[in-house]
mmCIF file of C-alpha atoms in Angstrom:
data_model
loop_
_atom_site.group_PDB
_atom_site.id
_atom_site.type_symbol
_atom_site.label_atom_id
_atom_site.label_comp_id
_atom_site.label_asym_id
_atom_site.label_seq_id
_atom_site.Cartn_x
_atom_site.Cartn_y
_atom_site.Cartn_z
ATOM 1 C CA MET A 1 6.067 -44.756 11.667
ATOM 2 C CA ARG A 2 5.094 -47.877 9.741
ATOM 3 C CA ALA A 3 2.950 -45.656 7.357
ATOM 4 C CA ILE A 4 6.061 -43.477 6.499
ATOM 5 C CA LYS A 5 8.258 -46.672 6.039
ATOM 6 C CA GLU A 6 5.737 -48.231 3.550
ATOM 7 C CA MET A 7 5.046 -44.959 1.823
ATOM 8 C CA PRO A 8 5.021 -45.229 -1.886
ATOM 9 C CA THR A 9 7.104 -42.967 -4.275
ATOM 10 C CA ALA A 10 5.229 -40.039 -5.706
ATOM 11 C CA THR A 11 4.039 -40.276 -9.256
ATOM 12 C CA ALA A 12 3.010 -36.675 -9.596
ATOM 13 C CA LYS A 13 3.755 -33.132 -8.370
ATOM 14 C CA LYS A 14 0.742 -33.530 -5.903
ATOM 15 C CA GLY A 15 2.258 -36.486 -4.406
ATOM 16 C CA VAL A 16 5.626 -34.736 -3.856
ATOM 17 C CA GLN A 17 3.608 -31.980 -2.176
ATOM 18 C CA ARG A 18 1.986 -34.418 0.122
ATOM 19 C CA LEU A 19 5.243 -36.219 0.811
ATOM 20 C CA LEU A 20 7.014 -32.947 1.672
ATOM 21 C CA GLY A 21 4.214 -31.721 3.784
ATOM 22 C CA THR A 22 4.330 -34.896 5.901
ATOM 23 C CA ILE A 23 7.906 -34.761 6.281
ATOM 24 C CA TYR A 24 8.215 -31.053 7.277
ATOM 25 C CA TYR A 25 5.854 -31.918 10.024
ATOM 26 C CA LEU A 26 8.336 -33.925 11.432
ATOM 27 C CA ALA A 27 11.359 -31.504 10.671
ATOM 28 C CA LYS A 28 12.072 -30.339 14.266
ATOM 29 C CA PHE A 29 13.094 -34.035 14.993
ATOM 30 C CA VAL A 30 15.494 -34.250 11.898
ATOM 31 C CA PRO A 31 18.780 -32.488 11.270
ATOM 32 C CA SER A 32 19.591 -31.302 7.790
ATOM 33 C CA MET A 33 16.062 -31.754 6.261
ATOM 34 C CA SER A 34 16.177 -29.161 3.458
ATOM 35 C CA ALA A 35 19.690 -30.560 2.293
ATOM 36 C CA VAL A 36 18.040 -34.216 2.145
ATOM 37 C CA THR A 37 14.888 -33.017 0.396
ATOM 38 C CA GLU A 38 16.648 -31.062 -2.185
ATOM 39 C CA PRO A 39 16.384 -33.522 -5.037
ATOM 40 C CA ILE A 40 12.792 -34.134 -4.229
ATOM 41 C CA ARG A 41 11.889 -30.408 -4.011
ATOM 42 C CA LYS A 42 13.486 -29.896 -7.622
ATOM 43 C CA LEU A 43 10.488 -31.813 -9.009
ATOM 44 C CA LEU A 44 8.206 -28.983 -7.929
ATOM 45 C CA LYS A 45 10.085 -26.363 -10.143
ATOM 46 C CA GLU A 46 10.447 -28.601 -13.159
ATOM 47 C CA HIS A 47 7.796 -28.674 -15.847
ATOM 48 C CA GLU A 48 8.099 -32.421 -16.500
ATOM 49 C CA PHE A 49 7.640 -34.891 -13.566
ATOM 50 C CA ILE A 50 10.713 -37.521 -13.863
ATOM 51 C CA TRP A 51 11.394 -39.478 -10.776
ATOM 52 C CA THR A 52 15.007 -40.594 -11.079
ATOM 53 C CA HIS A 53 17.448 -42.561 -9.010
ATOM 54 C CA GLU A 54 18.541 -39.226 -7.341
ATOM 55 C CA GLN A 55 14.877 -38.690 -6.060
ATOM 56 C CA GLN A 56 14.570 -42.370 -4.988
ATOM 57 C CA GLN A 57 17.910 -42.331 -3.100
ATOM 58 C CA ALA A 58 16.768 -39.029 -1.205
ATOM 59 C CA PHE A 59 13.436 -40.526 -0.582
ATOM 60 C CA GLU A 60 14.786 -43.731 1.025
ATOM 61 C CA ILE A 61 17.309 -41.651 3.285
ATOM 62 C CA LEU A 62 14.370 -39.520 4.459
ATOM 63 C CA LYS A 63 12.367 -42.607 5.197
ATOM 64 C CA ASP A 64 15.370 -44.149 7.260
ATOM 65 C CA ILE A 65 16.100 -40.848 9.186
ATOM 66 C CA ILE A 66 12.435 -40.335 10.138
ATOM 67 C CA THR A 67 11.828 -43.806 11.229
ATOM 68 C CA LYS A 68 14.727 -43.981 13.577
ATOM 69 C CA ASN A 69 14.009 -42.953 17.016
ATOM 70 C CA PRO A 70 14.862 -39.079 17.677
ATOM 71 C CA VAL A 71 17.538 -38.374 20.387
ATOM 72 C CA LEU A 72 16.156 -35.085 21.608
ATOM 73 C CA SER A 73 16.621 -33.806 25.003
ATOM 74 C CA PHE A 74 14.071 -31.916 27.015
ATOM 75 C CA TYR A 75 14.376 -28.292 27.248
ATOM 76 C CA ASP A 76 15.371 -26.933 30.809
ATOM 77 C CA VAL A 77 14.502 -23.323 31.618
ATOM 78 C CA SER A 78 17.338 -23.210 34.255
ATOM 79 C CA LYS A 79 20.235 -24.324 31.743
ATOM 80 C CA PRO A 80 22.168 -22.238 29.431
ATOM 81 C CA VAL A 81 21.147 -22.342 25.731
ATOM 82 C CA LYS A 82 23.288 -22.435 22.519
ATOM 83 C CA VAL A 83 21.955 -21.922 19.092
ATOM 84 C CA SER A 84 24.058 -23.516 16.375
ATOM 85 C CA CYS A 85 23.270 -22.251 12.897
ATOM 86 C CA ASP A 86 24.587 -23.060 9.231
ATOM 87 C CA ALA A 87 23.737 -22.243 5.723
ATOM 88 C CA SER A 88 24.304 -24.097 2.463
ATOM 89 C CA GLN A 89 23.596 -23.328 -1.262
ATOM 90 C CA CYS A 90 20.274 -24.781 -0.772
ATOM 91 C CA GLY A 91 19.024 -24.334 2.736
ATOM 92 C CA LEU A 92 19.320 -23.158 6.291
ATOM 93 C CA GLY A 93 19.732 -25.163 9.446
ATOM 94 C CA ALA A 94 19.600 -24.455 13.228
ATOM 95 C CA MET A 95 19.888 -26.423 16.204
ATOM 96 C CA LEU A 96 18.829 -25.557 19.813
ATOM 97 C CA ILE A 97 21.337 -27.149 22.193
ATOM 98 C CA GLN A 98 21.591 -27.613 25.992
ATOM 99 C CA ASP A 99 24.493 -29.539 27.701
ATOM 100 C CA ASN A 100 25.833 -30.389 24.277
ATOM 101 C CA LYS A 101 22.515 -32.428 23.208
ATOM 102 C CA PRO A 102 20.126 -31.154 20.769
ATOM 103 C CA VAL A 103 16.675 -30.010 22.033
ATOM 104 C CA ALA A 104 15.194 -29.205 18.608
ATOM 105 C CA TYR A 105 16.143 -28.825 14.887
ATOM 106 C CA ALA A 106 14.979 -26.402 12.474
ATOM 107 C CA THR A 107 15.434 -26.285 8.719
ATOM 108 C CA ARG A 108 14.298 -24.583 5.526
ATOM 109 C CA SER A 109 15.081 -24.300 1.937
ATOM 110 C CA LEU A 110 16.381 -21.000 0.376
ATOM 111 C CA THR A 111 14.417 -19.157 -2.071
ATOM 112 C CA ASP A 112 15.900 -18.541 -5.562
ATOM 113 C CA ALA A 113 16.899 -15.113 -4.641
ATOM 114 C CA GLU A 114 18.292 -16.172 -1.309
ATOM 115 C CA SER A 115 20.225 -18.915 -2.881
ATOM 116 C CA ARG A 116 22.145 -16.134 -4.950
ATOM 117 C CA TYR A 117 23.246 -14.309 -1.676
ATOM 118 C CA ALA A 118 26.879 -14.018 -0.969
ATOM 119 C CA ASN A 119 28.018 -16.738 1.492
ATOM 120 C CA ILE A 120 28.504 -14.477 4.516
ATOM 121 C CA GLU A 121 24.861 -13.053 3.902
ATOM 122 C CA ARG A 122 23.488 -16.583 3.845
ATOM 123 C CA GLU A 123 25.205 -17.501 6.983
ATOM 124 C CA LEU A 124 23.871 -14.236 8.772
ATOM 125 C CA LEU A 125 20.446 -15.296 7.363
ATOM 126 C CA GLY A 126 21.065 -18.723 8.932
ATOM 127 C CA VAL A 127 21.554 -17.168 12.314
ATOM 128 C CA LEU A 128 18.418 -14.954 11.990
ATOM 129 C CA PHE A 129 16.476 -17.940 11.009
ATOM 130 C CA GLY A 130 17.655 -19.925 14.081
ATOM 131 C CA LEU A 131 16.986 -17.075 16.337
ATOM 132 C CA GLU A 132 13.531 -16.462 15.017
ATOM 133 C CA ARG A 133 12.618 -20.141 15.135
ATOM 134 C CA PHE A 134 13.745 -20.790 18.580
ATOM 135 C CA ASN A 135 12.499 -17.374 19.974
ATOM 136 C CA ASP A 136 10.107 -19.321 22.505
ATOM 137 C CA TYR A 137 13.317 -20.782 24.079
ATOM 138 C CA THR A 138 15.721 -17.979 23.932
ATOM 139 C CA TYR A 139 13.586 -14.665 24.448
ATOM 140 C CA GLY A 140 14.942 -12.849 27.284
ATOM 141 C CA LYS A 141 17.893 -15.161 27.967
ATOM 142 C CA HIS A 142 21.604 -14.710 27.419
ATOM 143 C CA ILE A 143 22.439 -17.307 24.603
ATOM 144 C CA ASN A 144 25.394 -18.321 22.674
ATOM 145 C CA VAL A 145 25.116 -18.445 18.919
ATOM 146 C CA GLU A 146 27.471 -20.825 17.118
ATOM 147 C CA SER A 147 28.372 -20.429 13.532
ATOM 148 C CA ASP A 148 31.277 -22.252 11.372
ATOM 149 C CA HIS A 149 31.701 -18.863 9.267
ATOM 150 C CA LYS A 150 34.737 -16.978 10.813
ATOM 151 C CA PRO A 151 34.214 -13.791 8.715
ATOM 152 C CA LEU A 152 30.714 -13.539 10.313
ATOM 153 C CA GLU A 153 32.301 -13.646 13.686
ATOM 154 C CA MET A 154 34.537 -10.679 13.019
ATOM 155 C CA ILE A 155 31.741 -8.534 11.755
ATOM 156 C CA VAL A 156 29.488 -9.189 14.873
ATOM 157 C CA ARG A 157 32.228 -8.574 17.205
ATOM 158 C CA LYS A 158 32.871 -5.058 15.862
ATOM 159 C CA SER A 159 31.154 -2.216 17.527
ATOM 160 C CA LEU A 160 27.991 -0.797 15.502
ATOM 161 C CA GLY A 161 29.971 2.470 14.643
ATOM 162 C CA CYS A 162 32.819 0.464 12.906
ATOM 163 C CA ALA A 163 30.591 -2.053 11.131
ATOM 164 C CA PRO A 164 30.136 -1.741 7.474
ATOM 165 C CA PRO A 165 26.677 -0.226 6.156
#
């Protein structure tokens, strides 16, 4: 963890790629990773590399989050499982929960096309992402899926014959 705490700021796109690769390796221990890394990821899309205060602030937040001790519970096969999913303009997040405690986190950024989806489509994509990412934990089990998007709940509760095409 000392290496991450003392990590220097990136000076080129290659450094940003190395930084993000290191951070995403630890993503399952960190909630909301894609939202925090958004300012840094922007540097990969831009033609000119300019590290601003916005990137430095995100970098310091990331180092702080990663170097704190993660508070994850151990997965227990015998206990019920809940997958909590969310989506934003820039990313998807999911959390595997048992006994109201996080077991694992998952996060990813949206592609340019996905970021233009309607909100309900992004939220459903977040649910799909969470279920796929935690498939090893949820396969063959009855699970609860949690989302903060009420319209999505109404669509999922309808029978397949009544759902829109």
